Amino acid sequence: MMSEVAQLRERIDQECEAMRQAMSGFAQTASHEVIQKRFQNLDIAQVQLAQLVGEKEATEIVVEAYIRKMG
């Protein structure tokens, strides 16, 4: 179970980083569709994580990752 949680946390971090880059990095011109797809991927990972650790903890993990990456 823990390795699956760790994998989902890593995926969440990667999605947040990709969104940050899309909105502020070299890819500033990223389309709305690209950013929307990242949010959808993040939502999927959060739902999967909630099945393992509960909804509250999954939400906290996603919010912390988002804040850490988006600042």
PDB file of N, CA and C in Angstrom:
ATOM      1  N   MET A   1       0.819  -1.199   0.000  1.00  0.00           N
ATOM      2  CA  MET A   1       0.000   0.000   0.000  1.00  0.00           C
ATOM      3  C   MET A   1       0.859   1.258   0.000  1.00  0.00           C
ATOM      4  N   MET A   2       1.896   1.287   0.828  1.00  0.00           N
ATOM      5  CA  MET A   2       2.709   2.503   0.911  1.00  0.00           C
ATOM      6  C   MET A   2       3.378   2.838  -0.414  1.00  0.00           C
ATOM      7  N   SER A   3       3.823   1.829  -1.137  1.00  0.00           N
ATOM      8  CA  SER A   3       4.472   2.154  -2.400  1.00  0.00           C
ATOM      9  C   SER A   3       3.469   2.745  -3.386  1.00  0.00           C
ATOM     10  N   GLU A   4       2.227   2.290  -3.331  1.00  0.00           N
ATOM     11  CA  GLU A   4       1.203   2.855  -4.201  1.00  0.00           C
ATOM     12  C   GLU A   4       0.907   4.303  -3.804  1.00  0.00           C
ATOM     13  N   VAL A   5       0.878   4.573  -2.510  1.00  0.00           N
ATOM     14  CA  VAL A   5       0.679   5.940  -2.022  1.00  0.00           C
ATOM     15  C   VAL A   5       1.843   6.815  -2.477  1.00  0.00           C
ATOM     16  N   ALA A   6       3.053   6.319  -2.344  1.00  0.00           N
ATOM     17  CA  ALA A   6       4.238   7.081  -2.763  1.00  0.00           C
ATOM     18  C   ALA A   6       4.199   7.368  -4.259  1.00  0.00           C
ATOM     19  N   GLN A   7       3.780   6.389  -5.040  1.00  0.00           N
ATOM     20  CA  GLN A   7       3.686   6.590  -6.490  1.00  0.00           C
ATOM     21  C   GLN A   7       2.648   7.663  -6.832  1.00  0.00           C
ATOM     22  N   LEU A   8       1.509   7.624  -6.151  1.00  0.00           N
ATOM     23  CA  LEU A   8       0.475   8.633  -6.404  1.00  0.00           C
ATOM     24  C   LEU A   8       0.935  10.012  -5.964  1.00  0.00           C
ATOM     25  N   ARG A   9       1.634  10.095  -4.840  1.00  0.00           N
ATOM     26  CA  ARG A   9       2.169  11.393  -4.397  1.00  0.00           C
ATOM     27  C   ARG A   9       3.138  11.946  -5.438  1.00  0.00           C
ATOM     28  N   GLU A  10       3.966  11.090  -5.979  1.00  0.00           N
ATOM     29  CA  GLU A  10       4.922  11.518  -7.011  1.00  0.00           C
ATOM     30  C   GLU A  10       4.178  11.991  -8.259  1.00  0.00           C
ATOM     31  N   ARG A  11       3.135  11.269  -8.650  1.00  0.00           N
ATOM     32  CA  ARG A  11       2.346  11.657  -9.820  1.00  0.00           C
ATOM     33  C   ARG A  11       1.676  13.011  -9.583  1.00  0.00           C
ATOM     34  N   ILE A  12       1.179  13.231  -8.387  1.00  0.00           N
ATOM     35  CA  ILE A  12       0.555  14.513  -8.039  1.00  0.00           C
ATOM     36  C   ILE A  12       1.590  15.634  -8.124  1.00  0.00           C
ATOM     37  N   ASP A  13       2.774  15.402  -7.585  1.00  0.00           N
ATOM     38  CA  ASP A  13       3.842  16.400  -7.677  1.00  0.00           C
ATOM     39  C   ASP A  13       4.177  16.703  -9.135  1.00  0.00           C
ATOM     40  N   GLN A  14       4.242  15.675  -9.957  1.00  0.00           N
ATOM     41  CA  GLN A  14       4.577  15.859 -11.367  1.00  0.00           C
ATOM     42  C   GLN A  14       3.498  16.660 -12.092  1.00  0.00           C
ATOM     43  N   GLU A  15       2.243  16.371 -11.801  1.00  0.00           N
ATOM     44  CA  GLU A  15       1.155  17.122 -12.434  1.00  0.00           C
ATOM     45  C   GLU A  15       1.179  18.587 -12.013  1.00  0.00           C
ATOM     46  N   CYS A  16       1.419  18.829 -10.732  1.00  0.00           N
ATOM     47  CA  CYS A  16       1.494  20.219 -10.256  1.00  0.00           C
ATOM     48  C   CYS A  16       2.669  20.954 -10.898  1.00  0.00           C
ATOM     49  N   GLU A  17       3.793  20.290 -11.008  1.00  0.00           N
ATOM     50  CA  GLU A  17       4.958  20.897 -11.646  1.00  0.00           C
ATOM     51  C   GLU A  17       4.674  21.196 -13.115  1.00  0.00           C
ATOM     52  N   ALA A  18       4.018  20.285 -13.796  1.00  0.00           N
ATOM     53  CA  ALA A  18       3.677  20.500 -15.202  1.00  0.00           C
ATOM     54  C   ALA A  18       2.723  21.685 -15.355  1.00  0.00           C
ATOM     55  N   MET A  19       1.772  21.824 -14.432  1.00  0.00           N
ATOM     56  CA  MET A  19       0.868  22.976 -14.476  1.00  0.00           C
ATOM     57  C   MET A  19       1.634  24.271 -14.241  1.00  0.00           C
ATOM     58  N   ARG A  20       2.546  24.250 -13.272  1.00  0.00           N
ATOM     59  CA  ARG A  20       3.343  25.443 -12.982  1.00  0.00           C
ATOM     60  C   ARG A  20       4.118  25.866 -14.223  1.00  0.00           C
ATOM     61  N   GLN A  21       4.748  24.913 -14.869  1.00  0.00           N
ATOM     62  CA  GLN A  21       5.525  25.230 -16.064  1.00  0.00           C
ATOM     63  C   GLN A  21       4.630  25.725 -17.191  1.00  0.00           C
ATOM     64  N   ALA A  22       3.469  25.123 -17.316  1.00  0.00           N
ATOM     65  CA  ALA A  22       2.546  25.532 -18.375  1.00  0.00           C
ATOM     66  C   ALA A  22       2.053  26.952 -18.172  1.00  0.00           C
ATOM     67  N   MET A  23       1.930  27.354 -16.911  1.00  0.00           N
ATOM     68  CA  MET A  23       1.390  28.682 -16.628  1.00  0.00           C
ATOM     69  C   MET A  23       2.456  29.758 -16.486  1.00  0.00           C
ATOM     70  N   SER A  24       3.707  29.361 -16.210  1.00  0.00           N
ATOM     71  CA  SER A  24       4.690  30.408 -15.950  1.00  0.00           C
ATOM     72  C   SER A  24       6.054  30.174 -16.579  1.00  0.00           C
ATOM     73  N   GLY A  25       6.291  29.013 -17.092  1.00  0.00           N
ATOM     74  CA  GLY A  25       7.600  28.707 -17.646  1.00  0.00           C
ATOM     75  C   GLY A  25       7.682  29.064 -19.111  1.00  0.00           C
ATOM     76  N   PHE A  26       8.532  28.332 -19.812  1.00  0.00           N
ATOM     77  CA  PHE A  26       8.710  28.565 -21.238  1.00  0.00           C
ATOM     78  C   PHE A  26       7.430  28.305 -22.008  1.00  0.00           C
ATOM     79  N   ALA A  27       6.558  27.501 -21.443  1.00  0.00           N
ATOM     80  CA  ALA A  27       5.308  27.150 -22.118  1.00  0.00           C
ATOM     81  C   ALA A  27       4.163  28.054 -21.676  1.00  0.00           C
ATOM     82  N   GLN A  28       4.442  29.325 -21.457  1.00  0.00           N
ATOM     83  CA  GLN A  28       3.416  30.250 -20.988  1.00  0.00           C
ATOM     84  C   GLN A  28       2.205  30.284 -21.901  1.00  0.00           C
ATOM     85  N   THR A  29       2.399  29.938 -23.126  1.00  0.00           N
ATOM     86  CA  THR A  29       1.299  29.995 -24.081  1.00  0.00           C
ATOM     87  C   THR A  29       0.514  28.688 -24.105  1.00  0.00           C
ATOM     88  N   ALA A  30       0.672  27.874 -23.080  1.00  0.00           N
ATOM     89  CA  ALA A  30      -0.056  26.605 -23.018  1.00  0.00           C
ATOM     90  C   ALA A  30      -1.548  26.874 -23.134  1.00  0.00           C
ATOM     91  N   SER A  31      -2.195  26.027 -23.892  1.00  0.00           N
ATOM     92  CA  SER A  31      -3.618  26.216 -24.112  1.00  0.00           C
ATOM     93  C   SER A  31      -4.420  25.859 -22.868  1.00  0.00           C
ATOM     94  N   HIS A  32      -5.602  26.372 -22.832  1.00  0.00           N
ATOM     95  CA  HIS A  32      -6.525  26.057 -21.738  1.00  0.00           C
ATOM     96  C   HIS A  32      -6.743  24.548 -21.659  1.00  0.00           C
ATOM     97  N   GLU A  33      -6.794  23.889 -22.807  1.00  0.00           N
ATOM     98  CA  GLU A  33      -7.023  22.446 -22.849  1.00  0.00           C
ATOM     99  C   GLU A  33      -5.889  21.679 -22.172  1.00  0.00           C
ATOM    100  N   VAL A  34      -4.662  22.141 -22.362  1.00  0.00           N
ATOM    101  CA  VAL A  34      -3.505  21.474 -21.754  1.00  0.00           C
ATOM    102  C   VAL A  34      -3.581  21.601 -20.228  1.00  0.00           C
ATOM    103  N   ILE A  35      -3.863  22.786 -19.753  1.00  0.00           N
ATOM    104  CA  ILE A  35      -3.950  23.011 -18.308  1.00  0.00           C
ATOM    105  C   ILE A  35      -5.141  22.249 -17.730  1.00  0.00           C
ATOM    106  N   GLN A  36      -6.253  22.259 -18.438  1.00  0.00           N
ATOM    107  CA  GLN A  36      -7.436  21.524 -17.986  1.00  0.00           C
ATOM    108  C   GLN A  36      -7.141  20.029 -17.877  1.00  0.00           C
ATOM    109  N   LYS A  37      -6.396  19.489 -18.824  1.00  0.00           N
ATOM    110  CA  LYS A  37      -6.034  18.070 -18.792  1.00  0.00           C
ATOM    111  C   LYS A  37      -5.170  17.760 -17.567  1.00  0.00           C
ATOM    112  N   ARG A  38      -4.269  18.664 -17.205  1.00  0.00           N
ATOM    113  CA  ARG A  38      -3.439  18.472 -16.004  1.00  0.00           C
ATOM    114  C   ARG A  38      -4.304  18.437 -14.749  1.00  0.00           C
ATOM    115  N   PHE A  39      -5.300  19.321 -14.693  1.00  0.00           N
ATOM    116  CA  PHE A  39      -6.207  19.315 -13.550  1.00  0.00           C
ATOM    117  C   PHE A  39      -7.019  18.015 -13.504  1.00  0.00           C
ATOM    118  N   GLN A  40      -7.421  17.524 -14.660  1.00  0.00           N
ATOM    119  CA  GLN A  40      -8.147  16.248 -14.703  1.00  0.00           C
ATOM    120  C   GLN A  40      -7.260  15.106 -14.211  1.00  0.00           C
ATOM    121  N   ASN A  41      -6.011  15.090 -14.645  1.00  0.00           N
ATOM    122  CA  ASN A  41      -5.069  14.067 -14.189  1.00  0.00           C
ATOM    123  C   ASN A  41      -4.866  14.149 -12.680  1.00  0.00           C
ATOM    124  N   LEU A  42      -4.786  15.364 -12.176  1.00  0.00           N
ATOM    125  CA  LEU A  42      -4.628  15.580 -10.743  1.00  0.00           C
ATOM    126  C   LEU A  42      -5.848  15.055  -9.983  1.00  0.00           C
ATOM    127  N   ASP A  43      -7.021  15.299 -10.515  1.00  0.00           N
ATOM    128  CA  ASP A  43      -8.254  14.817  -9.893  1.00  0.00           C
ATOM    129  C   ASP A  43      -8.293  13.288  -9.859  1.00  0.00           C
ATOM    130  N   ILE A  44      -7.896  12.658 -10.935  1.00  0.00           N
ATOM    131  CA  ILE A  44      -7.860  11.193 -10.988  1.00  0.00           C
ATOM    132  C   ILE A  44      -6.916  10.644  -9.930  1.00  0.00           C
ATOM    133  N   ALA A  45      -5.750  11.236  -9.827  1.00  0.00           N
ATOM    134  CA  ALA A  45      -4.774  10.789  -8.827  1.00  0.00           C
ATOM    135  C   ALA A  45      -5.316  11.001  -7.414  1.00  0.00           C
ATOM    136  N   GLN A  46      -6.027  12.105  -7.188  1.00  0.00           N
ATOM    137  CA  GLN A  46      -6.592  12.375  -5.868  1.00  0.00           C
ATOM    138  C   GLN A  46      -7.655  11.330  -5.514  1.00  0.00           C
ATOM    139  N   VAL A  47      -8.490  10.966  -6.451  1.00  0.00           N
ATOM    140  CA  VAL A  47      -9.520   9.955  -6.204  1.00  0.00           C
ATOM    141  C   VAL A  47      -8.870   8.616  -5.864  1.00  0.00           C
ATOM    142  N   GLN A  48      -7.844   8.252  -6.611  1.00  0.00           N
ATOM    143  CA  GLN A  48      -7.138   6.993  -6.340  1.00  0.00           C
ATOM    144  C   GLN A  48      -6.474   7.032  -4.972  1.00  0.00           C
ATOM    145  N   LEU A  49      -5.877   8.154  -4.637  1.00  0.00           N
ATOM    146  CA  LEU A  49      -5.219   8.305  -3.342  1.00  0.00           C
ATOM    147  C   LEU A  49      -6.247   8.234  -2.206  1.00  0.00           C
ATOM    148  N   ALA A  50      -7.411   8.823  -2.406  1.00  0.00           N
ATOM    149  CA  ALA A  50      -8.462   8.805  -1.389  1.00  0.00           C
ATOM    150  C   ALA A  50      -8.908   7.387  -1.063  1.00  0.00           C
ATOM    151  N   GLN A  51      -8.854   6.515  -2.035  1.00  0.00           N
ATOM    152  CA  GLN A  51      -9.224   5.115  -1.794  1.00  0.00           C
ATOM    153  C   GLN A  51      -8.226   4.433  -0.857  1.00  0.00           C
ATOM    154  N   LEU A  52      -7.015   4.961  -0.795  1.00  0.00           N
ATOM    155  CA  LEU A  52      -5.970   4.363   0.027  1.00  0.00           C
ATOM    156  C   LEU A  52      -5.821   5.019   1.394  1.00  0.00           C
ATOM    157  N   VAL A  53      -5.970   6.352   1.441  1.00  0.00           N
ATOM    158  CA  VAL A  53      -5.686   7.073   2.693  1.00  0.00           C
ATOM    159  C   VAL A  53      -6.879   7.851   3.231  1.00  0.00           C
ATOM    160  N   GLY A  54      -7.974   7.848   2.524  1.00  0.00           N
ATOM    161  CA  GLY A  54      -9.143   8.623   2.931  1.00  0.00           C
ATOM    162  C   GLY A  54      -9.189   9.959   2.206  1.00  0.00           C
ATOM    163  N   GLU A  55     -10.402  10.464   2.073  1.00  0.00           N
ATOM    164  CA  GLU A  55     -10.601  11.680   1.279  1.00  0.00           C
ATOM    165  C   GLU A  55      -9.927  12.907   1.878  1.00  0.00           C
ATOM    166  N   LYS A  56     -10.026  13.060   3.196  1.00  0.00           N
ATOM    167  CA  LYS A  56      -9.438  14.245   3.838  1.00  0.00           C
ATOM    168  C   LYS A  56      -7.929  14.288   3.644  1.00  0.00           C
ATOM    169  N   GLU A  57      -7.260  13.166   3.909  1.00  0.00           N
ATOM    170  CA  GLU A  57      -5.802  13.146   3.760  1.00  0.00           C
ATOM    171  C   GLU A  57      -5.394  13.319   2.303  1.00  0.00           C
ATOM    172  N   ALA A  58      -6.146  12.717   1.388  1.00  0.00           N
ATOM    173  CA  ALA A  58      -5.834  12.870  -0.036  1.00  0.00           C
ATOM    174  C   ALA A  58      -5.944  14.330  -0.457  1.00  0.00           C
ATOM    175  N   THR A  59      -6.988  15.000   0.014  1.00  0.00           N
ATOM    176  CA  THR A  59      -7.160  16.419  -0.314  1.00  0.00           C
ATOM    177  C   THR A  59      -6.010  17.246   0.248  1.00  0.00           C
ATOM    178  N   GLU A  60      -5.627  16.958   1.488  1.00  0.00           N
ATOM    179  CA  GLU A  60      -4.509  17.684   2.094  1.00  0.00           C
ATOM    180  C   GLU A  60      -3.218  17.477   1.303  1.00  0.00           C
ATOM    181  N   ILE A  61      -2.970  16.266   0.852  1.00  0.00           N
ATOM    182  CA  ILE A  61      -1.762  15.963   0.078  1.00  0.00           C
ATOM    183  C   ILE A  61      -1.756  16.759  -1.223  1.00  0.00           C
ATOM    184  N   VAL A  62      -2.892  16.784  -1.905  1.00  0.00           N
ATOM    185  CA  VAL A  62      -2.976  17.502  -3.180  1.00  0.00           C
ATOM    186  C   VAL A  62      -2.813  19.004  -2.962  1.00  0.00           C
ATOM    187  N   VAL A  63      -3.473  19.540  -1.970  1.00  0.00           N
ATOM    188  CA  VAL A  63      -3.375  20.981  -1.701  1.00  0.00           C
ATOM    189  C   VAL A  63      -1.939  21.355  -1.341  1.00  0.00           C
ATOM    190  N   GLU A  64      -1.298  20.566  -0.497  1.00  0.00           N
ATOM    191  CA  GLU A  64       0.094  20.847  -0.126  1.00  0.00           C
ATOM    192  C   GLU A  64       1.013  20.804  -1.346  1.00  0.00           C
ATOM    193  N   ALA A  65       0.819  19.816  -2.207  1.00  0.00           N
ATOM    194  CA  ALA A  65       1.646  19.715  -3.419  1.00  0.00           C
ATOM    195  C   ALA A  65       1.408  20.914  -4.329  1.00  0.00           C
ATOM    196  N   TYR A  66       0.151  21.293  -4.474  1.00  0.00           N
ATOM    197  CA  TYR A  66      -0.192  22.423  -5.338  1.00  0.00           C
ATOM    198  C   TYR A  66       0.447  23.711  -4.816  1.00  0.00           C
ATOM    199  N   ILE A  67       0.324  23.947  -3.525  1.00  0.00           N
ATOM    200  CA  ILE A  67       0.906  25.156  -2.928  1.00  0.00           C
ATOM    201  C   ILE A  67       2.435  25.129  -3.054  1.00  0.00           C
ATOM    202  N   ARG A  68       3.024  23.983  -2.799  1.00  0.00           N
ATOM    203  CA  ARG A  68       4.485  23.864  -2.886  1.00  0.00           C
ATOM    204  C   ARG A  68       4.985  24.155  -4.295  1.00  0.00           C
ATOM    205  N   LYS A  69       4.276  23.666  -5.294  1.00  0.00           N
ATOM    206  CA  LYS A  69       4.724  23.858  -6.679  1.00  0.00           C
ATOM    207  C   LYS A  69       4.319  25.210  -7.256  1.00  0.00           C
ATOM    208  N   MET A  70       3.133  25.676  -6.906  1.00  0.00           N
ATOM    209  CA  MET A  70       2.631  26.909  -7.517  1.00  0.00           C
ATOM    210  C   MET A  70       3.015  28.137  -6.707  1.00  0.00           C
ATOM    211  N   GLY A  71       3.353  27.918  -5.441  1.00  0.00           N
ATOM    212  CA  GLY A  71       3.837  28.973  -4.572  1.00  0.00           C
ATOM    213  C   GLY A  71       2.844  30.026  -4.288  1.00  0.00           C
TER     214      GLY A  71
END
